[in-house]
mmCIF file of C-alpha atoms and ligand atoms in Angstrom:
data_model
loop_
_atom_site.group_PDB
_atom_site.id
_atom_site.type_symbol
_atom_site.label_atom_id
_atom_site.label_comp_id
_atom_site.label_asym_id
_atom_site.label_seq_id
_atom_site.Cartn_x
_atom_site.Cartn_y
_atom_site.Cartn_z
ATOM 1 C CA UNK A 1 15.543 -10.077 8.508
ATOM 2 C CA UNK A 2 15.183 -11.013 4.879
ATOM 3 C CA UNK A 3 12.775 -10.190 2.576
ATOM 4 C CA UNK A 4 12.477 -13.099 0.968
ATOM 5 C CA UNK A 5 13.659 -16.689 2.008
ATOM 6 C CA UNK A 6 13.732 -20.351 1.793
ATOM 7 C CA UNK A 7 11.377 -21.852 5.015
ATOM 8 C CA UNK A 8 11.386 -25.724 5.235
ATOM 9 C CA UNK A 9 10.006 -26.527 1.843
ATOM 10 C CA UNK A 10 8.606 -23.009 1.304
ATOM 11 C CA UNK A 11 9.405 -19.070 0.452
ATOM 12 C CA UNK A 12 8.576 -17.305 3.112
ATOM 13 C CA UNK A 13 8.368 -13.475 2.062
ATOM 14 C CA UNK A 14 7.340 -9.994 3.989
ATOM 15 C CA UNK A 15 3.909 -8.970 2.594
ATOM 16 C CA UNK A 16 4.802 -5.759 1.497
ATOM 17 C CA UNK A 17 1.463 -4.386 0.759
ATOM 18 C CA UNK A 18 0.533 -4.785 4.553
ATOM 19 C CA UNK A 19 3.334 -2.314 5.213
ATOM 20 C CA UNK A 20 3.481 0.210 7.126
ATOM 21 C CA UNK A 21 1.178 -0.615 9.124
ATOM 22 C CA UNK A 22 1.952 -4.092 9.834
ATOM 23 C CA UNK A 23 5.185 -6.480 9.139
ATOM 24 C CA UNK A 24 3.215 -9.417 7.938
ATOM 25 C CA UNK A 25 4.850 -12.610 6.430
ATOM 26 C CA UNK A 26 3.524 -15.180 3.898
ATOM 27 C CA UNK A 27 4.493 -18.367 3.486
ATOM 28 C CA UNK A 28 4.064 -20.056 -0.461
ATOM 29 C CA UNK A 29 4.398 -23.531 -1.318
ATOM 30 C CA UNK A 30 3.918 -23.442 -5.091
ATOM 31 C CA UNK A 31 5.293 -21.740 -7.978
ATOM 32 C CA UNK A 32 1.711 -20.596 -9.215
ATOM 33 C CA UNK A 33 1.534 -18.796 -5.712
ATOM 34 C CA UNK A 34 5.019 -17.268 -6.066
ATOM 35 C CA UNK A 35 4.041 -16.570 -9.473
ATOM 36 C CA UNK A 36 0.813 -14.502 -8.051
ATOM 37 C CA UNK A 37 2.650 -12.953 -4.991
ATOM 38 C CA UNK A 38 4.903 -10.976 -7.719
ATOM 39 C CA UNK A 39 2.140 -9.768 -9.808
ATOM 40 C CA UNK A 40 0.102 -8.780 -7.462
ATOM 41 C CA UNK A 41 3.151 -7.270 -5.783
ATOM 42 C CA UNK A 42 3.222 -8.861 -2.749
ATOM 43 C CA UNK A 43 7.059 -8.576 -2.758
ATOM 44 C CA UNK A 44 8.552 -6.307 -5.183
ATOM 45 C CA UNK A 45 11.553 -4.282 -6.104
ATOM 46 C CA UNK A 46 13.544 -5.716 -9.052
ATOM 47 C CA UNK A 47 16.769 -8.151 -6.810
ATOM 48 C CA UNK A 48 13.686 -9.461 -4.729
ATOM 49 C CA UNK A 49 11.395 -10.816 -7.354
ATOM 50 C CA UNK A 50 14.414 -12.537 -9.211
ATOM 51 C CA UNK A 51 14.903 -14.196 -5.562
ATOM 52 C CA UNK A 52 11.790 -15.016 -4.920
ATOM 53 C CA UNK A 53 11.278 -16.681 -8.899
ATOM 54 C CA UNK A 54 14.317 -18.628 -7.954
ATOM 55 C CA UNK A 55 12.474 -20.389 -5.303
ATOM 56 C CA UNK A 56 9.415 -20.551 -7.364
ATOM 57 C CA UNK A 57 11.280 -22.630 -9.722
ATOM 58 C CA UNK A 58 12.914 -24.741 -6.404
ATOM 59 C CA UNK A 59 9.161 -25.420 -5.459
ATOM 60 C CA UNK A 60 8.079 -26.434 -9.217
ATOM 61 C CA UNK A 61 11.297 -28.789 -9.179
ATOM 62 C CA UNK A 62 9.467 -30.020 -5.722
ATOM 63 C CA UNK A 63 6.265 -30.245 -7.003
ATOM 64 C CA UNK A 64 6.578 -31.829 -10.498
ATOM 65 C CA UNK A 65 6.039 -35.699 -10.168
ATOM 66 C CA UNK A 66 8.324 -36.262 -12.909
ATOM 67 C CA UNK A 67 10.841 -39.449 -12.581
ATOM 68 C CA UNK A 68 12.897 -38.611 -15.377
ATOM 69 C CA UNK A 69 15.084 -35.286 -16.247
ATOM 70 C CA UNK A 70 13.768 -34.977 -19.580
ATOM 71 C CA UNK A 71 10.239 -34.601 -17.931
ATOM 72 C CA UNK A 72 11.374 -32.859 -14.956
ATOM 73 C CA UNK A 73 13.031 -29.720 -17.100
ATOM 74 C CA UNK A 74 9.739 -29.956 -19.329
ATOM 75 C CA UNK A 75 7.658 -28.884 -16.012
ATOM 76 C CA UNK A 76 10.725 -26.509 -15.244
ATOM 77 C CA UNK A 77 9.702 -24.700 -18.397
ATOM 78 C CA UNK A 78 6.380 -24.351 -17.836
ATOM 79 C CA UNK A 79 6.982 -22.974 -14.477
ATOM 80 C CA UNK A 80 9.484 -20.812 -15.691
ATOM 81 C CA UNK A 81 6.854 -19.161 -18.486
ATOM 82 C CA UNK A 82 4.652 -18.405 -15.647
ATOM 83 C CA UNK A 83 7.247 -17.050 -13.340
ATOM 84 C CA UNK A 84 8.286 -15.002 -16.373
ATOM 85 C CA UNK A 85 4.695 -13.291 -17.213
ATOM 86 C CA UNK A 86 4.314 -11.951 -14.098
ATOM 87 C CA UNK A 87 6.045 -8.928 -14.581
ATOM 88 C CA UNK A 88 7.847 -7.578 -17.601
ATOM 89 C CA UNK A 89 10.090 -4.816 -16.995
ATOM 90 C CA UNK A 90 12.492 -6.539 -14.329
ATOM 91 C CA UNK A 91 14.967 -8.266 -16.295
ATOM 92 C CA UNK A 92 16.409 -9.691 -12.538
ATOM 93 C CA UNK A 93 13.304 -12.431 -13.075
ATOM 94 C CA UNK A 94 13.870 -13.239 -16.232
ATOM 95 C CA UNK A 95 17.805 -13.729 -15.228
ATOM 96 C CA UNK A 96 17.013 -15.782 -12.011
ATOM 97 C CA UNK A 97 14.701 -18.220 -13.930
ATOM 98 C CA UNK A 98 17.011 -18.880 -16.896
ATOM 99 C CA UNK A 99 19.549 -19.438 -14.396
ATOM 100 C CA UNK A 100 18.169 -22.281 -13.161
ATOM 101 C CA UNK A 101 16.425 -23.682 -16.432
ATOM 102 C CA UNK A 102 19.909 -23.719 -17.762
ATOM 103 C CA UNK A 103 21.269 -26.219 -14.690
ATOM 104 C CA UNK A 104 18.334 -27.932 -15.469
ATOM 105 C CA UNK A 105 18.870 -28.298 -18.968
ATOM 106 C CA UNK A 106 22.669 -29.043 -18.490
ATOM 107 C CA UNK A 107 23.468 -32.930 -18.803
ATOM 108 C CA UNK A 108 25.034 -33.442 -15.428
ATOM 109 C CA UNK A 109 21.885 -34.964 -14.037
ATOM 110 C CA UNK A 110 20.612 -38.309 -14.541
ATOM 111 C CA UNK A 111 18.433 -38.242 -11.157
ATOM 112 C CA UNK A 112 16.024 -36.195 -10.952
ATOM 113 C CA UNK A 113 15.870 -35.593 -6.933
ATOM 114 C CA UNK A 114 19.545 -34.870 -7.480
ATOM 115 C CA UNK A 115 18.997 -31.565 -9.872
ATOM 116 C CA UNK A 116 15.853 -30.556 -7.607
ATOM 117 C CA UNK A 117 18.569 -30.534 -4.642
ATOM 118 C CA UNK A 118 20.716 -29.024 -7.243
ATOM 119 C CA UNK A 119 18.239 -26.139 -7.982
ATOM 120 C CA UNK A 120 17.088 -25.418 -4.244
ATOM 121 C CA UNK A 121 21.021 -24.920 -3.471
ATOM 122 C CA UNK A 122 20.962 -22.378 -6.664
ATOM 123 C CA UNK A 123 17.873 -20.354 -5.489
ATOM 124 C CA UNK A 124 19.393 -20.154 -2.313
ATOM 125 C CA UNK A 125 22.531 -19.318 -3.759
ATOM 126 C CA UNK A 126 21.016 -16.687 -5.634
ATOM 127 C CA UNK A 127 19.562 -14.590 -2.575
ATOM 128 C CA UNK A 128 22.705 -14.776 -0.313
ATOM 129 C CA UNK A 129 24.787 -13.440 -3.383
ATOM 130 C CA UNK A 130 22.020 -10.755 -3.606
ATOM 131 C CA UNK A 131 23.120 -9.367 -0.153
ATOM 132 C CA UNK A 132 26.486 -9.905 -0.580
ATOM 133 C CA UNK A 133 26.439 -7.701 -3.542
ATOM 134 C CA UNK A 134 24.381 -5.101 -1.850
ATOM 135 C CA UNK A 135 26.685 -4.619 0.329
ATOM 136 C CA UNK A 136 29.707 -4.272 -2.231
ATOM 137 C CA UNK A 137 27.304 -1.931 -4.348
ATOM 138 C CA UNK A 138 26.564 0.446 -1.213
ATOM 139 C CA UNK A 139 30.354 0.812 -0.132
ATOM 140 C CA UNK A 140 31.233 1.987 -3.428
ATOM 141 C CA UNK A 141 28.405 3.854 -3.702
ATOM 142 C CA UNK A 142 28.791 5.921 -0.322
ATOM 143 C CA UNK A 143 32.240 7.217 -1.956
ATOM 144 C CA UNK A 144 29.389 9.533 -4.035
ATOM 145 C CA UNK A 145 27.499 11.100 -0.794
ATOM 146 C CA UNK A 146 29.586 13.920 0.718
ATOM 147 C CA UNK A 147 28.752 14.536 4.506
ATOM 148 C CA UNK A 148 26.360 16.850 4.819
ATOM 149 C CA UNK A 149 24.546 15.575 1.754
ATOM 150 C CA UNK A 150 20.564 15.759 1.128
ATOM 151 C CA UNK A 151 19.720 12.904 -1.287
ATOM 152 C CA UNK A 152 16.540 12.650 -3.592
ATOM 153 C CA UNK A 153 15.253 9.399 -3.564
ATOM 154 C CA UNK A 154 12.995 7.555 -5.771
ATOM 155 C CA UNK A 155 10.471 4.519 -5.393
ATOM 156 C CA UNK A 156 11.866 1.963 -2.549
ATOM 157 C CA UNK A 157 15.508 0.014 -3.470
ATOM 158 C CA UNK A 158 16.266 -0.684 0.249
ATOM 159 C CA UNK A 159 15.975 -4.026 1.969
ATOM 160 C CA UNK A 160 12.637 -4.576 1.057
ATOM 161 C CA UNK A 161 13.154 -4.015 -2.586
ATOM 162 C CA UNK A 162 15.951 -6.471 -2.511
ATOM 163 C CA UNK A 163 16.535 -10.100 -0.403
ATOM 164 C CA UNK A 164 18.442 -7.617 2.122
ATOM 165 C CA UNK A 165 20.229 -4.386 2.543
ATOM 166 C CA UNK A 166 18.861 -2.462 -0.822
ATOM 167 C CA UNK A 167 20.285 -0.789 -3.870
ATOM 168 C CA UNK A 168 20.161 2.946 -4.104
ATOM 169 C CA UNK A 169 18.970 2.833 -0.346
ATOM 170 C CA UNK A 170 21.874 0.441 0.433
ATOM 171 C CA UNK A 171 24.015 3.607 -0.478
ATOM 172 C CA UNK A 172 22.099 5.451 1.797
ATOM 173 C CA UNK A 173 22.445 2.944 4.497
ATOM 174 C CA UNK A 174 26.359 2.837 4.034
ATOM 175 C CA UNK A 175 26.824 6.442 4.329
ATOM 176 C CA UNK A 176 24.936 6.681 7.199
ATOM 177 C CA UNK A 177 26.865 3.685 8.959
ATOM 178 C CA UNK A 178 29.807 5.710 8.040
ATOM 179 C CA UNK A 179 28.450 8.226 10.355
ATOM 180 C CA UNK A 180 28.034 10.635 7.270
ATOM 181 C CA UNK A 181 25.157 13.511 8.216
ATOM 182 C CA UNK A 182 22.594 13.002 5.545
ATOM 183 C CA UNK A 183 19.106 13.940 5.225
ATOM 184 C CA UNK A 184 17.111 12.017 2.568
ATOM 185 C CA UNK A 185 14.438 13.304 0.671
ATOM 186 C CA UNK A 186 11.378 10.761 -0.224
ATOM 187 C CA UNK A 187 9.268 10.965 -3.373
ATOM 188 C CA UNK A 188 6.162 9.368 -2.133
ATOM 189 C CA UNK A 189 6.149 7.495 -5.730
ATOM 190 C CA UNK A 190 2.665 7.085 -6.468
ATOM 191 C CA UNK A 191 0.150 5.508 -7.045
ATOM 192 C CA UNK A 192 1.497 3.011 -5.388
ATOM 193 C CA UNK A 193 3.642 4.832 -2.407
ATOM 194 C CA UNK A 194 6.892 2.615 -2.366
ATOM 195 C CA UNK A 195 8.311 5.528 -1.313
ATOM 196 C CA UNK A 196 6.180 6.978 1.357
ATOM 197 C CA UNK A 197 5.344 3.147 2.736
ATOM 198 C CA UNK A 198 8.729 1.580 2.066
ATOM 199 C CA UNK A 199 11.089 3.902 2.434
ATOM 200 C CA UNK A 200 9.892 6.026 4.932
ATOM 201 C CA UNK A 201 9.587 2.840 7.145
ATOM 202 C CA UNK A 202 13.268 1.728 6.333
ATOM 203 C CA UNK A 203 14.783 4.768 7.178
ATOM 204 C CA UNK A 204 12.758 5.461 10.004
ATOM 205 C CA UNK A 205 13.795 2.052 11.517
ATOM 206 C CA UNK A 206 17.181 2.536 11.055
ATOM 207 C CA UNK A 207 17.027 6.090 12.284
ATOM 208 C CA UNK A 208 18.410 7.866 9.102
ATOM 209 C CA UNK A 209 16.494 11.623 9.142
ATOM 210 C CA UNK A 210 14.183 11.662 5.935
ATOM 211 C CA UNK A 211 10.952 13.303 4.858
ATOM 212 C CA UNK A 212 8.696 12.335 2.346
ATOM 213 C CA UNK A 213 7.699 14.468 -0.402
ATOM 214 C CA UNK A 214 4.782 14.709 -3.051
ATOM 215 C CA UNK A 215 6.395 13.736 -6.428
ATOM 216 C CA UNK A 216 5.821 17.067 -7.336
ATOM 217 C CA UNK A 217 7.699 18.560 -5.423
ATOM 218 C CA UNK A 218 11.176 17.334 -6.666
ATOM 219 C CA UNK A 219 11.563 20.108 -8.791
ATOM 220 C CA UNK A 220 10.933 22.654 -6.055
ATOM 221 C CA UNK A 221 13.709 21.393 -3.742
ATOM 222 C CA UNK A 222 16.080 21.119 -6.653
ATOM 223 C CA UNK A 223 15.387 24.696 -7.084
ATOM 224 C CA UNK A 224 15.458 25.625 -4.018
ATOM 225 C CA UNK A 225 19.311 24.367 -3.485
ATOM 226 C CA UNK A 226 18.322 21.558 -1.285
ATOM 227 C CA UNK A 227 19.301 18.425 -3.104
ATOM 228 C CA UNK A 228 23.315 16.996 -3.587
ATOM 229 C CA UNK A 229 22.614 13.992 -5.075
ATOM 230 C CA UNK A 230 19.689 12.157 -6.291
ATOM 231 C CA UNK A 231 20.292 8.311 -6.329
ATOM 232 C CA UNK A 232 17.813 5.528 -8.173
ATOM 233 C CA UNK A 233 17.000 1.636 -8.671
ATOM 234 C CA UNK A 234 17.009 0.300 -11.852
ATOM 235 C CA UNK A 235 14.326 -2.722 -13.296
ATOM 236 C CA UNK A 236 16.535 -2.952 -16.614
ATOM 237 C CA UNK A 237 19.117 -1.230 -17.499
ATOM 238 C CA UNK A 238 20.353 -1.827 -21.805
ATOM 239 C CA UNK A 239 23.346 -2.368 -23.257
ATOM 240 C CA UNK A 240 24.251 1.340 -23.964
ATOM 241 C CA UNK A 241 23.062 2.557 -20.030
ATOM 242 C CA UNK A 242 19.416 3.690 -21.307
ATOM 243 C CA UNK A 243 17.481 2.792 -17.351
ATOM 244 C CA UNK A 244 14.191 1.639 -16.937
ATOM 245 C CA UNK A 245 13.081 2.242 -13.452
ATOM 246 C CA UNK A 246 9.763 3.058 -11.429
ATOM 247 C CA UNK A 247 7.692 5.724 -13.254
ATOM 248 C CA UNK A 248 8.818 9.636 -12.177
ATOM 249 C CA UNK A 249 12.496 8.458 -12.985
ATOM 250 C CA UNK A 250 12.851 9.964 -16.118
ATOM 251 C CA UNK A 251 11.555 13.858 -15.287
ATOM 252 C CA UNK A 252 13.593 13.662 -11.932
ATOM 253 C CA UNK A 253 16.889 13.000 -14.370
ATOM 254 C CA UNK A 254 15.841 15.698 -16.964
ATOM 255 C CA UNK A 255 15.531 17.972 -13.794
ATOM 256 C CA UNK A 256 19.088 16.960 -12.506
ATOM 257 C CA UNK A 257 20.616 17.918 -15.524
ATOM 258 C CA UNK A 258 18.956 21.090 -15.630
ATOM 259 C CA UNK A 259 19.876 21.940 -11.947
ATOM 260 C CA UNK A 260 23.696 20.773 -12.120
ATOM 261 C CA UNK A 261 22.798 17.600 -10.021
ATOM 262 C CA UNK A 262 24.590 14.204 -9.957
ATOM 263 C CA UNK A 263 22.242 12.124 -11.024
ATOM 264 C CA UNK A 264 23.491 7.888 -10.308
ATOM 265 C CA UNK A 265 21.219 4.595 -10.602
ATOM 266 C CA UNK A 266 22.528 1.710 -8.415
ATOM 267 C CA UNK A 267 21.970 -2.058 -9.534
ATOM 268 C CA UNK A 268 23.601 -5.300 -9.411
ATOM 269 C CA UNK A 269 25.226 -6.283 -12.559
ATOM 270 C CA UNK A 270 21.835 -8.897 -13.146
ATOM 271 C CA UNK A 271 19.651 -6.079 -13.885
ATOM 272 C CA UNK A 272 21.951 -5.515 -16.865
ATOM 273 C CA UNK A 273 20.753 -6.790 -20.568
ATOM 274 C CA UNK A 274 22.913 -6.200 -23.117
ATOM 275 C CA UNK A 275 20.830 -8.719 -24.997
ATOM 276 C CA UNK A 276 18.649 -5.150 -25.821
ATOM 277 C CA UNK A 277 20.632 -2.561 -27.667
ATOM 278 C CA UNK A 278 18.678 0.933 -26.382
ATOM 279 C CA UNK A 279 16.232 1.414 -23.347
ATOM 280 C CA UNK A 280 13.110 1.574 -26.811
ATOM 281 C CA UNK A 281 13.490 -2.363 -26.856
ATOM 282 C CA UNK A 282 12.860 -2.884 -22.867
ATOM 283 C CA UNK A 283 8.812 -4.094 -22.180
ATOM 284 C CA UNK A 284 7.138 -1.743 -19.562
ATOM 285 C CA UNK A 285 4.372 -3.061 -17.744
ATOM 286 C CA UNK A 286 1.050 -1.402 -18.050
ATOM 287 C CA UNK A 287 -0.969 -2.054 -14.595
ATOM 288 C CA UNK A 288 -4.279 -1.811 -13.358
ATOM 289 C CA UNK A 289 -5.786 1.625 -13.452
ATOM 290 C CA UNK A 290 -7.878 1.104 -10.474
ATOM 291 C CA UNK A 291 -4.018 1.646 -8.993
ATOM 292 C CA UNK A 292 -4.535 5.496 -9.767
ATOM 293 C CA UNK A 293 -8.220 5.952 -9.003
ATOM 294 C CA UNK A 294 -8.745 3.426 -6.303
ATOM 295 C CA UNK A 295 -5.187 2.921 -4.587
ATOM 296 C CA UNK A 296 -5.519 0.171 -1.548
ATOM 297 C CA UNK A 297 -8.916 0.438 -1.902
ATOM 298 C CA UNK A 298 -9.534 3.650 -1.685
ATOM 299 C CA UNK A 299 -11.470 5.409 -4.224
ATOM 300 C CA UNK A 300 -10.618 8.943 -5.065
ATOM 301 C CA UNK A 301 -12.263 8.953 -7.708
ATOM 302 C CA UNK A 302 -16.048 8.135 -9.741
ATOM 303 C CA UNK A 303 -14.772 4.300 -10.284
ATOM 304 C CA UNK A 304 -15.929 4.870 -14.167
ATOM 305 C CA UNK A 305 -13.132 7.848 -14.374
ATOM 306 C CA UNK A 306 -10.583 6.894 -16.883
ATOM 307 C CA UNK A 307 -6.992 6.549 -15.798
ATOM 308 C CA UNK A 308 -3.714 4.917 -16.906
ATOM 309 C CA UNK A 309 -1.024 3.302 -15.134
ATOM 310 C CA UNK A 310 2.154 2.712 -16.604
ATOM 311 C CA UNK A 311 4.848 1.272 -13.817
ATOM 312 C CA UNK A 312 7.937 2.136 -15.155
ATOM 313 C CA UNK A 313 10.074 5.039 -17.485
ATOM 314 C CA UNK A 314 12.981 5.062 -19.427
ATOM 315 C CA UNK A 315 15.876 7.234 -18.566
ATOM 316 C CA UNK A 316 18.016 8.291 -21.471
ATOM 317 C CA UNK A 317 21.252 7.323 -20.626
ATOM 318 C CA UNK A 318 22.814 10.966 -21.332
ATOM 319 C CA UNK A 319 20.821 12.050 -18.010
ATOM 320 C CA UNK A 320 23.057 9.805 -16.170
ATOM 321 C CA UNK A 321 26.317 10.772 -13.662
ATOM 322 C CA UNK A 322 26.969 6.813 -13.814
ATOM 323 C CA UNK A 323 25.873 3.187 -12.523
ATOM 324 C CA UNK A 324 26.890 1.872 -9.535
ATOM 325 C CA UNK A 325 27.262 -1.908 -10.036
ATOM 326 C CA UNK A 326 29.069 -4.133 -7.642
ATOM 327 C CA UNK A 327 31.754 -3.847 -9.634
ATOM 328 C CA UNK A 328 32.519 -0.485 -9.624
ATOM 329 C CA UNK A 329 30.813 2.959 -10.987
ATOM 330 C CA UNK A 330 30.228 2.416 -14.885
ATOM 331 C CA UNK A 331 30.842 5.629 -16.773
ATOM 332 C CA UNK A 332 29.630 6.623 -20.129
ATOM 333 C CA UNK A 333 30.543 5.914 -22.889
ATOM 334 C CA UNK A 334 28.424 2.559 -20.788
ATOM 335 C CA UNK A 335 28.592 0.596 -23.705
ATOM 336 C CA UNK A 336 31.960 -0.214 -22.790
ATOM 337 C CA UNK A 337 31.520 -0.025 -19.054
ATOM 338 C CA UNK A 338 28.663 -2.488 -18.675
ATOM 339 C CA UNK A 339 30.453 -4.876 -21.122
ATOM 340 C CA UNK A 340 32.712 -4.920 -18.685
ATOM 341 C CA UNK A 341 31.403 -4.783 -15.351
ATOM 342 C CA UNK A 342 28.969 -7.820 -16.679
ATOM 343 C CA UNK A 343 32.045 -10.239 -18.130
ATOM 344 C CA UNK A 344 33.487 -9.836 -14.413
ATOM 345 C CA UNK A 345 35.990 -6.827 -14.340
ATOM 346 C CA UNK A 346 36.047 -4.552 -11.889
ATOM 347 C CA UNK A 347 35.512 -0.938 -13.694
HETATM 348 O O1 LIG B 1 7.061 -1.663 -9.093
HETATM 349 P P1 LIG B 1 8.175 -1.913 -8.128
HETATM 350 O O2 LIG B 1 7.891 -1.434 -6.751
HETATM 351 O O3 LIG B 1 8.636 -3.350 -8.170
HETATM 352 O O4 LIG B 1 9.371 -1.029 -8.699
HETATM 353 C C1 LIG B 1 10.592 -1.018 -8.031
HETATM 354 C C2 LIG B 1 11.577 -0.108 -8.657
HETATM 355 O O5 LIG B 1 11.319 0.535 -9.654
HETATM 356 C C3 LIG B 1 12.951 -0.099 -8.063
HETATM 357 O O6 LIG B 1 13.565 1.146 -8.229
HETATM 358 C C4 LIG B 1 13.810 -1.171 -8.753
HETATM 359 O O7 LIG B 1 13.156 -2.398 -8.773
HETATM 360 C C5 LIG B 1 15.117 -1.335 -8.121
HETATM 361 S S1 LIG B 1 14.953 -1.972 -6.516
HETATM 362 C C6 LIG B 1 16.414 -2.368 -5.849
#
């Protein structure tokens, strides 16, 4: 089952915010939808919104009524500015997006319904490679997860955060399937829960033992001797390694450090930007405080009570074991590691 897909002249996704309690799909047939259904986080998790912007920009191609390529890329571009605003921090939308703008701004083309053909096959494209590379990502990371492990989790990067299989969870996933004993502990992640709604329901589907935990509580287990490994998504990761990733990241690393724990963040070399020289230059979404005092609708709070709600932290990259890419684990100094991983090498 994917997360996100291409459906006979649509993107059919899972609506994620109807989980756990119910696997619900949508089905969007514009890029102003698609557009929406990341914002409002309909689908989420940093591989699957670059996927699903790649078909937004498939169904823009679709839509535009242009008969000419110069026209045609113009629409492209507006599409793409949308697709672009609806969340900051993931560089994997940005990356997706340009990705196809630049086929469409390539002169191969002279008819139009051959470059939207061109583009659908490139979305597409896009979200098998995503599982492919999952896959290559979890094998090397399950190398890190000794049998026996317990591993502290973070947020949701399985299957759900991703077009299949999942980053960090992907690891998980592997380890298991190599009939490694692991227990995996889940920080509940608020406000939003990814990890008590998302995780918790991947794991328990696949039968891998687990328990959530308040966020809180990290440190205590970490104390308390209980945690091997701790493993983490990434939305953006800069040029020398510095990680944005969903807020809570950065304490749980500081804490690592100070309790001798390997400490690894696991993304595909597209979350990469070495366009950004240190993690200070990466955007981080600010989102709705009604997320804090009202989450799903539930007030816990006066609604005038003042909160704020940024989504994502910045890891220093000296907190870091190392990043498992599909290319290989990148090592500090990362400069040099993530140069290489994202020309092609294998590190
Ligand atoms: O706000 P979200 O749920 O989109 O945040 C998701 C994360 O922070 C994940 O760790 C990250 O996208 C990597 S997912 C493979």
């Amino acid at each position: 089952m994917r997360t996100v897909e291409w459906d006979s002249g649509a993107v059919k996704m899972i609506d994620q915010r109807a989980l756990p309690w119910k696997l619900e799909f949508v089905r969007l047939e514009t890029a102003e939808a698609v557009a929406e259904s990341i914002q409002n986080m309909t689908v989420r998790g940093a591989p699957a919104i670059g996927a699903a912007a790649g078909f937004g920009m498939a169904l823009a191609a679709r839509a535009s009524k242009a008969d000419a390529i110069g026209a045609l890329a113009q629409d492209l571009r507006k599409a793409a500015e949308l697709l672009k605003a609806a969340r900051p921090t993931a560089v994997n939308l940005a990356w997706a997006v340009d990705k196809l703008l630049e086929i469409a701004a390539s002169d191969e083309f002279s008819n139009p319904d051959d470059l939207r053909d061109v583009l659908l096959q490139a979305a597409k494209r896009i979200a098998d490679e995503d599982v492919a590379i999952n896959k290559r990502m979890a094998q090397r990371g399950a190398a890190l997860v000794p049998d026996g492990a317990t591993i502290l989790h973070h947020c949701n990067t399985g299957a759900l955060a991703t077009v299949d299989y999942g980053t960090a969870l992907g690891v998980v996933r592997s380890a298991f399937e190599l009939g490694k004993k692991i227990h995996v502990l889940l920080d509940e992640t608020r406000p939003r829960l990814q990890g008590s709604r998302l995780s918790a329901w991947e794991l328990d589907r696949l039968g891998v033992s687990y328990d959530i935990i308040p966020d809180a509580a990290a440190g205590y287990y970490m104390g308390q001797g209980e945690v091997d490994i701790i493993l983490v998504g990434a939305d953006r990761i800069a040029a020398n390694g510095d990680v944005a990733n969903k807020i809570g990241t950065y304490q749980l690393a500081i804490m690592a450090q100070a309790h001798g724990i390997p400490f690894y963040t696991v993304a595909p070399t597209s979350t990469i930007d070495l366009a950004l020289s240190s993690g200070a230059q990466i955007p981080i979404e600010q989102r709705d405080p009604a997320e804090v005092t009202t989450p799903y609708g539930n007030p816990i709070v006066p609604a005038h009570f003042k909160a704020r709600n940024p989504a994502f932290d910045v890891t220093p990259h000296r907190y870091l074991s190392g990043i498992v890419t599909e290319r290989g684990i990148a090592r500090p100094p990362f400069n040099a590691s993530l140069r290489r991983a994202v020309a092609g090498e294998e590190i």
